[in-house]
mmCIF file of C-alpha atoms and ligand atoms in Angstrom:
data_model
loop_
_atom_site.group_PDB
_atom_site.id
_atom_site.type_symbol
_atom_site.label_atom_id
_atom_site.label_comp_id
_atom_site.label_asym_id
_atom_site.label_seq_id
_atom_site.Cartn_x
_atom_site.Cartn_y
_atom_site.Cartn_z
ATOM 1 C CA MET R 20 -74.217 2.797 -82.489
ATOM 2 C CA VAL R 21 -70.450 1.767 -82.092
ATOM 3 C CA LYS R 22 -70.101 -1.669 -80.493
ATOM 4 C CA LEU R 23 -66.908 -3.309 -79.273
ATOM 5 C CA ILE R 24 -66.356 -6.972 -80.653
ATOM 6 C CA TRP R 25 -63.979 -9.566 -79.741
ATOM 7 C CA LYS R 26 -63.040 -12.901 -80.520
ATOM 8 C CA ASN R 27 -65.921 -15.467 -79.443
ATOM 9 C CA LYS R 28 -67.957 -12.704 -78.057
ATOM 10 C CA LYS R 29 -71.081 -14.257 -76.407
ATOM 11 C CA ASP R 30 -73.755 -12.537 -74.298
ATOM 12 C CA ILE R 31 -75.648 -14.262 -71.509
ATOM 13 C CA TYR R 32 -78.991 -12.303 -72.180
ATOM 14 C CA SER R 33 -80.524 -15.479 -74.197
ATOM 15 C CA LYS R 34 -79.417 -17.817 -71.107
ATOM 16 C CA LEU R 35 -80.872 -15.738 -68.498
ATOM 17 C CA GLU R 36 -84.360 -17.083 -68.707
ATOM 18 C CA ASP R 37 -82.722 -20.691 -67.615
ATOM 19 C CA LEU R 38 -80.233 -19.216 -65.263
ATOM 20 C CA LYS R 39 -83.273 -17.733 -63.210
ATOM 21 C CA ASP R 40 -83.760 -21.000 -61.722
ATOM 22 C CA PHE R 41 -80.478 -20.698 -60.175
ATOM 23 C CA PRO R 42 -80.674 -22.666 -56.932
ATOM 24 C CA PRO R 43 -81.970 -20.386 -54.216
ATOM 25 C CA ASP R 44 -80.026 -22.359 -51.598
ATOM 26 C CA PHE R 45 -76.496 -22.334 -53.439
ATOM 27 C CA PHE R 46 -75.146 -20.050 -51.110
ATOM 28 C CA ASN R 47 -75.419 -20.505 -47.508
ATOM 29 C CA SER R 48 -74.351 -18.534 -44.301
ATOM 30 C CA PHE R 49 -71.576 -20.135 -42.379
ATOM 31 C CA GLU R 50 -70.944 -17.215 -39.893
ATOM 32 C CA SER R 51 -72.770 -14.610 -38.466
ATOM 33 C CA HIS R 52 -72.331 -11.645 -36.344
ATOM 34 C CA SER R 53 -74.346 -9.922 -33.663
ATOM 35 C CA ILE R 54 -77.784 -10.952 -33.480
ATOM 36 C CA ASN R 55 -80.037 -9.013 -31.469
ATOM 37 C CA SER R 56 -77.479 -6.880 -29.786
ATOM 38 C CA ASN R 57 -78.195 -3.443 -28.591
ATOM 39 C CA LYS R 58 -75.703 -1.904 -31.077
ATOM 40 C CA GLU R 59 -77.715 -3.259 -34.126
ATOM 41 C CA ARG R 60 -78.993 -0.710 -36.613
ATOM 42 C CA LYS R 61 -82.926 -1.042 -37.079
ATOM 43 C CA THR R 62 -83.709 -1.168 -40.876
ATOM 44 C CA ILE R 63 -85.405 1.895 -41.907
ATOM 45 C CA ASN R 64 -89.401 1.704 -41.945
ATOM 46 C CA ASN R 65 -89.186 -1.228 -39.704
ATOM 47 C CA SER R 66 -88.873 -3.380 -42.548
ATOM 48 C CA LYS R 67 -87.498 -6.920 -42.001
ATOM 49 C CA PRO R 68 -84.230 -6.690 -40.173
ATOM 50 C CA TRP R 69 -81.544 -6.564 -42.839
ATOM 51 C CA MET R 70 -78.042 -8.385 -42.523
ATOM 52 C CA ASN R 71 -75.193 -7.343 -44.364
ATOM 53 C CA LYS R 72 -73.769 -9.996 -46.702
ATOM 54 C CA LEU R 73 -70.241 -11.024 -47.622
ATOM 55 C CA PHE R 74 -70.023 -13.795 -50.228
ATOM 56 C CA TRP R 75 -67.013 -15.989 -50.577
ATOM 57 C CA GLY R 76 -67.072 -17.222 -54.136
ATOM 58 C CA ASP R 77 -67.093 -16.350 -57.849
ATOM 59 C CA ASN R 78 -69.299 -13.147 -58.715
ATOM 60 C CA LEU R 79 -70.825 -14.566 -61.496
ATOM 61 C CA GLU R 80 -72.532 -17.185 -59.311
ATOM 62 C CA VAL R 81 -73.275 -14.681 -56.519
ATOM 63 C CA LEU R 82 -74.851 -12.602 -59.370
ATOM 64 C CA LEU R 83 -77.016 -15.241 -60.587
ATOM 65 C CA PHE R 84 -78.034 -16.180 -56.923
ATOM 66 C CA LEU R 85 -79.000 -12.533 -56.284
ATOM 67 C CA LEU R 86 -81.315 -12.180 -59.309
ATOM 68 C CA ASN R 87 -83.662 -14.400 -57.168
ATOM 69 C CA ASN R 88 -84.306 -11.640 -54.588
ATOM 70 C CA PHE R 89 -82.425 -8.383 -55.586
ATOM 71 C CA ASP R 90 -83.663 -7.607 -59.028
ATOM 72 C CA GLU R 91 -83.103 -3.889 -59.214
ATOM 73 C CA LYS R 92 -82.566 -3.813 -55.285
ATOM 74 C CA ILE R 93 -79.002 -2.270 -55.288
ATOM 75 C CA ASP R 94 -78.467 1.413 -55.039
ATOM 76 C CA LEU R 95 -74.992 1.624 -55.870
ATOM 77 C CA ILE R 96 -72.521 -0.851 -57.251
ATOM 78 C CA TYR R 97 -68.620 0.127 -57.111
ATOM 79 C CA ILE R 98 -66.284 -2.494 -58.569
ATOM 80 C CA ASP R 99 -62.505 -2.418 -58.600
ATOM 81 C CA PRO R 100 -61.864 -5.490 -60.586
ATOM 82 C CA PRO R 101 -58.498 -6.950 -62.124
ATOM 83 C CA PHE R 102 -57.250 -4.371 -64.508
ATOM 84 C CA PHE R 103 -55.782 -6.728 -67.019
ATOM 85 C CA SER R 104 -52.323 -5.578 -65.989
ATOM 86 C CA GLY R 105 -50.499 -8.764 -66.651
ATOM 87 C CA THR R 106 -49.560 -9.569 -62.960
ATOM 88 C CA ASN R 107 -50.565 -12.200 -60.529
ATOM 89 C CA TYR R 108 -50.411 -10.171 -57.167
ATOM 90 C CA GLN R 109 -48.272 -12.131 -54.758
ATOM 91 C CA ILE R 110 -48.465 -11.760 -50.975
ATOM 92 C CA LYS R 111 -46.419 -13.141 -48.151
ATOM 93 C CA ILE R 112 -48.153 -14.545 -45.002
ATOM 94 C CA LYS R 113 -46.995 -15.043 -41.653
ATOM 95 C CA GLU R 114 -49.167 -17.371 -39.415
ATOM 96 C CA SER R 115 -47.655 -17.969 -35.830
ATOM 97 C CA ASP R 116 -43.797 -18.816 -36.686
ATOM 98 C CA LYS R 117 -44.580 -19.989 -40.354
ATOM 99 C CA PHE R 118 -44.124 -17.782 -43.267
ATOM 100 C CA TYR R 119 -45.651 -18.928 -46.704
ATOM 101 C CA ASP R 120 -45.894 -16.985 -50.060
ATOM 102 C CA SER R 121 -49.528 -17.089 -51.887
ATOM 103 C CA ILE R 122 -51.362 -15.401 -54.488
ATOM 104 C CA ALA R 123 -53.790 -12.496 -53.471
ATOM 105 C CA TYR R 124 -55.331 -12.596 -56.957
ATOM 106 C CA TYR R 125 -54.775 -13.384 -60.440
ATOM 107 C CA ASP R 126 -54.562 -10.633 -63.286
ATOM 108 C CA HIS R 127 -52.468 -12.335 -65.720
ATOM 109 C CA TRP R 128 -55.139 -13.631 -68.298
ATOM 110 C CA ASN R 129 -52.280 -15.254 -70.418
ATOM 111 C CA ARG R 130 -52.521 -12.007 -72.247
ATOM 112 C CA ASP R 131 -55.835 -12.981 -73.690
ATOM 113 C CA LEU R 132 -57.789 -9.725 -73.660
ATOM 114 C CA SER R 133 -60.945 -11.276 -75.073
ATOM 115 C CA SER R 134 -61.330 -13.455 -72.112
ATOM 116 C CA TYR R 135 -60.906 -10.509 -69.754
ATOM 117 C CA LEU R 136 -63.665 -8.578 -71.618
ATOM 118 C CA GLN R 137 -65.985 -11.667 -71.672
ATOM 119 C CA MET R 138 -65.687 -12.057 -68.003
ATOM 120 C CA LEU R 139 -66.600 -8.308 -67.460
ATOM 121 C CA TYR R 140 -69.245 -8.199 -70.111
ATOM 122 C CA ASP R 141 -71.127 -11.047 -68.206
ATOM 123 C CA ARG R 142 -71.003 -9.295 -64.937
ATOM 124 C CA ILE R 143 -71.867 -6.087 -66.304
ATOM 125 C CA ILE R 144 -74.893 -7.345 -67.977
ATOM 126 C CA LEU R 145 -75.889 -8.824 -64.500
ATOM 127 C CA PHE R 146 -75.018 -5.554 -62.590
ATOM 128 C CA ASN R 147 -77.523 -3.785 -64.906
ATOM 129 C CA LYS R 148 -80.175 -6.050 -63.790
ATOM 130 C CA ILE R 149 -79.727 -5.763 -60.281
ATOM 131 C CA LEU R 150 -79.017 -1.943 -60.007
ATOM 132 C CA SER R 151 -82.229 0.000 -58.924
ATOM 133 C CA LYS R 152 -83.758 2.402 -61.316
ATOM 134 C CA THR R 153 -82.153 5.414 -59.332
ATOM 135 C CA GLY R 154 -78.931 3.830 -58.938
ATOM 136 C CA LEU R 155 -75.405 4.364 -60.100
ATOM 137 C CA ILE R 156 -72.506 2.055 -61.058
ATOM 138 C CA PHE R 157 -68.705 2.861 -60.668
ATOM 139 C CA ILE R 158 -66.273 1.093 -62.374
ATOM 140 C CA HIS R 159 -62.845 1.299 -61.399
ATOM 141 C CA SER R 160 -60.009 0.772 -64.151
ATOM 142 C CA ASP R 161 -56.885 2.092 -65.547
ATOM 143 C CA TRP R 162 -55.222 2.527 -69.054
ATOM 144 C CA HIS R 163 -54.969 -1.137 -69.522
ATOM 145 C CA ALA R 164 -58.478 -1.536 -70.361
ATOM 146 C CA ASN R 165 -60.671 1.639 -69.639
ATOM 147 C CA HIS R 166 -61.323 2.529 -73.135
ATOM 148 C CA TYR R 167 -62.796 -0.934 -73.884
ATOM 149 C CA ILE R 168 -64.893 -0.892 -70.644
ATOM 150 C CA ARG R 169 -66.445 2.393 -71.416
ATOM 151 C CA LEU R 170 -67.789 0.949 -74.807
ATOM 152 C CA ILE R 171 -69.188 -1.980 -72.858
ATOM 153 C CA LEU R 172 -71.020 0.372 -70.639
ATOM 154 C CA ASP R 173 -72.121 2.385 -73.493
ATOM 155 C CA GLU R 174 -73.513 -0.993 -74.982
ATOM 156 C CA ILE R 175 -75.209 -2.379 -71.776
ATOM 157 C CA PHE R 176 -76.292 0.697 -70.000
ATOM 158 C CA GLY R 177 -76.635 2.923 -73.106
ATOM 159 C CA GLU R 178 -74.357 5.946 -73.898
ATOM 160 C CA LYS R 179 -77.073 8.432 -72.533
ATOM 161 C CA ARG R 180 -76.474 6.894 -69.268
ATOM 162 C CA PHE R 181 -72.786 8.127 -68.954
ATOM 163 C CA VAL R 182 -72.528 10.530 -65.852
ATOM 164 C CA ASN R 183 -68.875 10.908 -65.293
ATOM 165 C CA ASN R 184 -65.582 9.725 -66.184
ATOM 166 C CA ILE R 185 -63.638 10.521 -62.569
ATOM 167 C CA ILE R 186 -59.910 10.764 -62.692
ATOM 168 C CA TRP R 187 -58.336 9.691 -59.387
ATOM 169 C CA TYR R 188 -55.100 11.357 -59.359
ATOM 170 C CA TYR R 189 -52.512 9.571 -57.191
ATOM 171 C CA TYR R 190 -49.497 11.865 -56.936
ATOM 172 C CA ASN R 191 -47.369 9.645 -54.426
ATOM 173 C CA LYS R 192 -46.819 6.386 -56.503
ATOM 174 C CA PHE R 193 -43.470 5.551 -58.010
ATOM 175 C CA SER R 194 -43.278 5.173 -61.663
ATOM 176 C CA ALA R 195 -40.325 3.692 -63.519
ATOM 177 C CA GLY R 196 -41.192 4.425 -66.823
ATOM 178 C CA LYS R 197 -38.595 6.381 -68.825
ATOM 179 C CA LYS R 198 -40.162 6.285 -72.212
ATOM 180 C CA ASN R 199 -43.517 7.689 -71.175
ATOM 181 C CA LEU R 200 -44.776 9.999 -68.634
ATOM 182 C CA PRO R 201 -45.429 8.581 -65.089
ATOM 183 C CA ARG R 202 -48.845 6.727 -65.128
ATOM 184 C CA ALA R 203 -50.396 8.616 -62.265
ATOM 185 C CA HIS R 204 -54.066 8.287 -62.526
ATOM 186 C CA ASP R 205 -57.008 5.781 -62.549
ATOM 187 C CA THR R 206 -60.230 5.987 -64.185
ATOM 188 C CA ILE R 207 -63.854 5.536 -62.575
ATOM 189 C CA LEU R 208 -66.524 5.265 -64.986
ATOM 190 C CA VAL R 209 -69.962 6.319 -63.651
ATOM 191 C CA TYR R 210 -73.191 5.208 -65.307
ATOM 192 C CA SER R 211 -76.892 5.422 -64.310
ATOM 193 C CA LYS R 212 -79.751 3.090 -64.637
ATOM 194 C CA SER R 213 -82.393 6.049 -65.720
ATOM 195 C CA ASN R 214 -82.026 9.590 -65.840
ATOM 196 C CA ASN R 215 -83.616 9.984 -62.305
ATOM 197 C CA TYR R 216 -80.711 8.927 -59.939
ATOM 198 C CA THR R 217 -79.447 9.694 -56.528
ATOM 199 C CA PHE R 218 -76.629 12.324 -56.742
ATOM 200 C CA ASN R 219 -75.487 14.306 -53.825
ATOM 201 C CA GLN R 220 -73.644 17.647 -53.691
ATOM 202 C CA VAL R 221 -70.226 16.706 -52.098
ATOM 203 C CA ARG R 222 -68.202 19.665 -51.026
ATOM 204 C CA ILE R 223 -64.396 19.131 -50.231
ATOM 205 C CA PRO R 224 -61.905 21.234 -48.170
ATOM 206 C CA ARG R 225 -59.806 23.793 -49.910
ATOM 207 C CA LYS R 226 -56.159 24.055 -48.987
ATOM 208 C CA LYS R 227 -56.385 27.806 -48.012
ATOM 209 C CA PRO R 228 -59.524 29.751 -47.370
ATOM 210 C CA GLN R 229 -60.660 32.016 -50.451
ATOM 211 C CA LYS R 230 -62.049 35.299 -50.644
ATOM 212 C CA GLN R 231 -64.884 35.232 -53.007
ATOM 213 C CA LEU R 232 -67.660 37.381 -54.496
ATOM 214 C CA LYS R 233 -71.043 36.480 -52.915
ATOM 215 C CA ARG R 234 -73.484 35.523 -55.739
ATOM 216 C CA GLU R 235 -77.049 34.904 -56.034
ATOM 217 C CA MET R 236 -79.406 33.729 -58.704
ATOM 218 C CA VAL R 237 -81.856 36.447 -60.081
ATOM 219 C CA ASN R 238 -84.406 35.246 -62.375
ATOM 220 C CA GLY R 239 -82.025 32.547 -63.535
ATOM 221 C CA VAL R 240 -79.230 34.845 -63.927
ATOM 222 C CA LEU R 241 -76.235 34.730 -61.636
ATOM 223 C CA LYS R 242 -75.533 38.049 -60.064
ATOM 224 C CA ASN R 243 -73.068 39.722 -57.671
ATOM 225 C CA VAL R 244 -74.611 40.760 -54.339
ATOM 226 C CA LYS R 245 -74.380 44.366 -53.190
ATOM 227 C CA ASP R 246 -74.999 45.985 -50.015
ATOM 228 C CA GLU R 247 -77.385 48.940 -49.490
ATOM 229 C CA ASN R 248 -74.339 51.260 -50.271
ATOM 230 C CA GLY R 249 -73.970 49.267 -53.689
ATOM 231 C CA HIS R 250 -70.802 47.772 -52.549
ATOM 232 C CA THR R 251 -70.013 44.113 -53.567
ATOM 233 C CA ILE R 252 -70.026 41.697 -50.774
ATOM 234 C CA TYR R 253 -67.366 39.077 -50.148
ATOM 235 C CA ARG R 254 -67.346 35.836 -48.378
ATOM 236 C CA ILE R 255 -64.703 33.555 -47.069
ATOM 237 C CA VAL R 256 -65.072 29.906 -48.483
ATOM 238 C CA ASN R 257 -63.181 26.815 -47.079
ATOM 239 C CA ASP R 258 -64.532 24.472 -49.387
ATOM 240 C CA LYS R 259 -65.513 23.808 -52.886
ATOM 241 C CA LYS R 260 -67.764 21.773 -55.122
ATOM 242 C CA MET R 261 -66.017 18.543 -56.124
ATOM 243 C CA ASP R 262 -65.174 18.141 -59.680
ATOM 244 C CA ASP R 263 -64.250 14.951 -61.742
ATOM 245 C CA VAL R 264 -60.605 15.165 -60.848
ATOM 246 C CA TRP R 265 -59.758 13.623 -57.380
ATOM 247 C CA LYS R 266 -56.217 14.029 -55.761
ATOM 248 C CA ILE R 267 -56.170 11.333 -53.356
ATOM 249 C CA PRO R 268 -52.800 9.344 -52.364
ATOM 250 C CA CYS R 269 -52.178 5.836 -52.759
ATOM 251 C CA MET R 270 -52.666 3.457 -49.718
ATOM 252 C CA GLN R 271 -49.209 3.504 -48.096
ATOM 253 C CA PRO R 272 -47.868 0.962 -45.473
ATOM 254 C CA ALA R 273 -47.803 3.580 -42.876
ATOM 255 C CA SER R 274 -51.374 4.220 -43.010
ATOM 256 C CA LYS R 275 -53.138 2.702 -39.983
ATOM 257 C CA GLU R 276 -55.873 1.510 -42.353
ATOM 258 C CA TRP R 277 -53.286 -0.537 -44.469
ATOM 259 C CA THR R 278 -54.040 -4.313 -44.752
ATOM 260 C CA GLY R 279 -51.250 -5.314 -46.591
ATOM 261 C CA PHE R 280 -53.490 -6.543 -49.585
ATOM 262 C CA PRO R 281 -52.131 -5.719 -52.853
ATOM 263 C CA THR R 282 -53.973 -2.727 -54.754
ATOM 264 C CA GLN R 283 -56.148 -1.550 -51.499
ATOM 265 C CA LYS R 284 -57.737 1.327 -52.474
ATOM 266 C CA HIS R 285 -57.802 4.372 -50.476
ATOM 267 C CA HIS R 286 -60.851 4.677 -48.023
ATOM 268 C CA LYS R 287 -61.246 8.466 -48.985
ATOM 269 C CA LEU R 288 -62.115 7.493 -52.575
ATOM 270 C CA LEU R 289 -64.808 5.442 -51.515
ATOM 271 C CA ASP R 290 -66.045 7.790 -49.093
ATOM 272 C CA ARG R 291 -66.513 10.205 -51.755
ATOM 273 C CA ILE R 292 -68.165 7.858 -54.296
ATOM 274 C CA ILE R 293 -70.716 6.380 -51.486
ATOM 275 C CA ARG R 294 -71.397 9.922 -50.374
ATOM 276 C CA LEU R 295 -72.178 11.067 -53.910
ATOM 277 C CA GLY R 296 -74.244 8.331 -55.125
ATOM 278 C CA SER R 297 -76.075 7.167 -52.175
ATOM 279 C CA ASN R 298 -78.144 7.907 -48.959
ATOM 280 C CA GLU R 299 -78.363 6.533 -45.383
ATOM 281 C CA GLY R 300 -79.797 3.117 -45.472
ATOM 282 C CA ASP R 301 -79.072 2.543 -49.389
ATOM 283 C CA LEU R 302 -77.690 -0.969 -50.443
ATOM 284 C CA ILE R 303 -74.181 -0.911 -51.814
ATOM 285 C CA ALA R 304 -72.556 -3.527 -53.415
ATOM 286 C CA ASP R 305 -68.791 -4.458 -54.526
ATOM 287 C CA PHE R 306 -68.307 -7.787 -56.293
ATOM 288 C CA PHE R 307 -64.760 -7.476 -56.304
ATOM 289 C CA CYS R 308 -64.298 -6.402 -52.796
ATOM 290 C CA GLY R 309 -60.647 -7.223 -51.987
ATOM 291 C CA SER R 310 -59.707 -6.072 -48.521
ATOM 292 C CA GLY R 311 -63.265 -4.664 -48.178
ATOM 293 C CA THR R 312 -62.458 -0.960 -48.223
ATOM 294 C CA SER R 313 -65.754 0.020 -49.861
ATOM 295 C CA LEU R 314 -67.706 -2.141 -47.474
ATOM 296 C CA VAL R 315 -66.022 -0.866 -44.388
ATOM 297 C CA VAL R 316 -66.713 2.860 -45.700
ATOM 298 C CA ALA R 317 -70.498 1.833 -46.305
ATOM 299 C CA GLU R 318 -70.648 0.431 -42.780
ATOM 300 C CA LYS R 319 -69.122 3.800 -41.513
ATOM 301 C CA LEU R 320 -71.699 5.963 -43.585
ATOM 302 C CA GLY R 321 -74.842 3.609 -42.392
ATOM 303 C CA ARG R 322 -75.351 2.412 -45.599
ATOM 304 C CA ARG R 323 -76.178 -1.580 -46.037
ATOM 305 C CA TRP R 324 -73.896 -3.573 -48.192
ATOM 306 C CA ILE R 325 -73.308 -6.671 -50.093
ATOM 307 C CA GLY R 326 -69.602 -7.870 -50.744
ATOM 308 C CA CYS R 327 -68.072 -10.571 -52.633
ATOM 309 C CA ASP R 328 -64.577 -12.061 -53.324
ATOM 310 C CA ILE R 329 -63.328 -15.168 -54.410
ATOM 311 C CA SER R 330 -60.133 -15.083 -52.604
ATOM 312 C CA GLU R 331 -59.990 -16.507 -48.834
ATOM 313 C CA TYR R 332 -57.470 -13.698 -48.014
ATOM 314 C CA SER R 333 -59.862 -10.915 -48.932
ATOM 315 C CA ILE R 334 -62.678 -12.619 -47.082
ATOM 316 C CA TYR R 335 -60.226 -12.950 -43.871
ATOM 317 C CA LEU R 336 -59.333 -9.073 -44.222
ATOM 318 C CA THR R 337 -62.787 -7.846 -45.043
ATOM 319 C CA ARG R 338 -64.030 -10.044 -42.019
ATOM 320 C CA ASN R 339 -61.477 -8.535 -39.556
ATOM 321 C CA ARG R 340 -61.924 -4.932 -40.761
ATOM 322 C CA ILE R 341 -65.720 -5.036 -40.201
ATOM 323 C CA LEU R 342 -65.255 -6.825 -36.969
ATOM 324 C CA ASP R 343 -62.849 -4.054 -35.702
ATOM 325 C CA TYR R 344 -65.061 -1.634 -36.914
ATOM 326 C CA GLN R 345 -68.172 -2.875 -35.166
ATOM 327 C CA ASN R 346 -66.275 -3.382 -31.811
ATOM 328 C CA ALA R 347 -65.738 0.462 -31.602
ATOM 329 C CA ALA R 348 -68.799 1.551 -33.376
ATOM 330 C CA GLU R 349 -72.209 2.541 -31.376
ATOM 331 C CA LYS R 350 -74.463 1.343 -34.173
ATOM 332 C CA PHE R 351 -74.165 -1.212 -37.007
ATOM 333 C CA TYR R 352 -76.032 -3.802 -39.323
ATOM 334 C CA PRO R 353 -75.153 -7.477 -38.067
ATOM 335 C CA TYR R 354 -73.563 -9.252 -40.945
ATOM 336 C CA GLU R 355 -73.203 -12.797 -42.306
ATOM 337 C CA ILE R 356 -70.575 -14.622 -44.354
ATOM 338 C CA LEU R 357 -71.913 -17.046 -46.878
ATOM 339 C CA THR R 358 -70.383 -19.422 -49.491
ATOM 340 C CA ASN R 359 -71.085 -22.567 -51.503
ATOM 341 C CA LEU R 360 -69.360 -25.250 -49.451
ATOM 342 C CA ASP R 361 -67.055 -27.398 -51.535
ATOM 343 C CA THR R 362 -64.437 -29.353 -49.956
ATOM 344 C CA ASN R 363 -61.700 -26.822 -50.353
ATOM 345 C CA LYS R 364 -63.874 -24.270 -48.793
ATOM 346 C CA SER R 365 -65.084 -26.721 -45.725
ATOM 347 C CA GLY R 366 -61.254 -27.499 -45.150
ATOM 348 C CA ILE R 367 -60.332 -23.946 -44.975
ATOM 349 C CA ILE R 368 -63.204 -22.922 -42.588
ATOM 350 C CA GLU R 369 -62.695 -25.960 -40.259
ATOM 351 C CA SER R 370 -58.935 -25.290 -39.895
ATOM 352 C CA GLY R 371 -60.184 -22.090 -38.109
ATOM 353 C CA PHE R 372 -58.252 -19.964 -41.018
ATOM 354 C CA PHE R 373 -60.611 -17.129 -40.329
ATOM 355 C CA GLN R 374 -60.208 -16.920 -36.707
ATOM 356 C CA LYS R 375 -56.305 -17.238 -36.936
ATOM 357 C CA GLU R 376 -53.891 -14.609 -36.415
ATOM 358 C CA ILE R 377 -52.121 -14.032 -39.624
ATOM 359 C CA SER R 378 -50.654 -10.938 -41.164
ATOM 360 C CA ILE R 379 -50.344 -10.448 -44.983
ATOM 361 C CA LYS R 380 -47.770 -8.501 -46.712
ATOM 362 C CA ARG R 381 -47.724 -7.551 -50.382
ATOM 363 C CA LYS R 382 -44.798 -9.200 -52.055
ATOM 364 C CA LYS R 383 -42.677 -7.093 -54.211
HETATM 365 C C1 SAM F 7 -58.093 -4.973 -57.328
HETATM 366 S S1 SAM F 7 -58.755 -6.219 -56.322
HETATM 367 C C2 SAM F 7 -59.895 -5.200 -55.105
HETATM 368 C C3 SAM F 7 -59.272 -4.299 -54.253
HETATM 369 C C4 SAM F 7 -60.168 -3.652 -53.143
HETATM 370 N N1 SAM F 7 -60.855 -2.374 -53.843
HETATM 371 C C5 SAM F 7 -59.629 -3.022 -52.163
HETATM 372 O O1 SAM F 7 -59.786 -1.690 -51.731
HETATM 373 O O2 SAM F 7 -58.884 -3.681 -51.473
HETATM 374 C C6 SAM F 7 -59.607 -6.968 -57.062
HETATM 375 C C7 SAM F 7 -60.369 -8.337 -56.329
HETATM 376 O O3 SAM F 7 -61.179 -8.864 -57.211
HETATM 377 C C8 SAM F 7 -61.318 -10.445 -56.879
HETATM 378 N N2 SAM F 7 -61.714 -11.211 -57.868
HETATM 379 C C9 SAM F 7 -60.952 -11.539 -59.026
HETATM 380 N N3 SAM F 7 -61.818 -12.058 -59.784
HETATM 381 C C10 SAM F 7 -63.123 -12.454 -58.957
HETATM 382 C C11 SAM F 7 -64.262 -13.294 -59.259
HETATM 383 N N4 SAM F 7 -64.680 -14.133 -60.423
HETATM 384 N N5 SAM F 7 -65.257 -13.206 -58.247
HETATM 385 C C12 SAM F 7 -65.027 -12.545 -56.989
HETATM 386 N N6 SAM F 7 -63.877 -11.751 -56.768
HETATM 387 C C13 SAM F 7 -62.986 -11.762 -57.837
HETATM 388 C C14 SAM F 7 -59.753 -10.751 -56.398
HETATM 389 O O4 SAM F 7 -59.739 -11.832 -55.596
HETATM 390 C C15 SAM F 7 -59.320 -9.354 -55.833
HETATM 391 O O5 SAM F 7 -59.533 -9.374 -54.342
#
């Protein structure tokens, strides 16, 4: 087996026994929405009522906390972590008449690839523990580090658990490169926990209807279907089986779903991922949720979810997107926001930050 090595590579497997004692009261809910409303979804099989969970904090701590109760309980994990792009993503904030600049998230790493890989490695080990036996993990990255991430996934999940290398081709992104071809795709690596995983057939619309031979399987061989006069039968198809190259635009400020959060992913991308790898009522998790795209899509598709982000701007946007959806929806799962309250977080909550009317814009 080939293994990736980096400076000071450590694994947390040996520490996991001690970490199992991670305090079960480390994260506490500081806000919850819609308990006992008639719009609430009932949990499948009348089991204990479920509340979706949005964690504000470092996902390593959240993962250790979840090991208490969610070992092999998550049906689908999607993550869109920092890509080792060498940039810190800046935003402009407007709050009443005040304007100020801030950082949405950091992706500079002082150019230290080892610390970036170690950050992902620790988390991927824990993802493997909380993913259910029939679950799938989708890891989003780009040319900066996807070649390393694939080797890490091979090491932790096993190379036999590789399912797909999805190419997200975004044709509408400006590229300034003069000495290379425009970089117009991201990679989403898909791995499973076992060889028996949820995988739904997803069909996507064709640009134009297409005339196709009608075919059927006869004794394991695909044959053209003929009518009683021996003529081949045609049919008109409006959709096609989805393959592993997905042509979906980048989010644009003109979209009504646009939040202003840098690197917000397109909801259509998440719609495909969640439909492909989960069923209604399944539990989806995104530990780098940013503006909450995956969670809003999960909610719309009737999946339960756990989200996490370290940035208050992410929590602000995700909270509002979920509330907006719930206001208009017929049915939804109630949800709570949890954190480990330190002085800084208490100050932010007490200032009423999450209830304020603010607008966030990506700073170019
Ligand atoms: C690429 S963005 C996610 C964008 C998201 N998919 C969307 O559609 O808006 C990466 C996110 O990871 C978060 N993040 C980075 N390190 C983290 C950590 N250790 N724990 C939790 N969140 C983290 C950042 O704050 C940022 O919001």
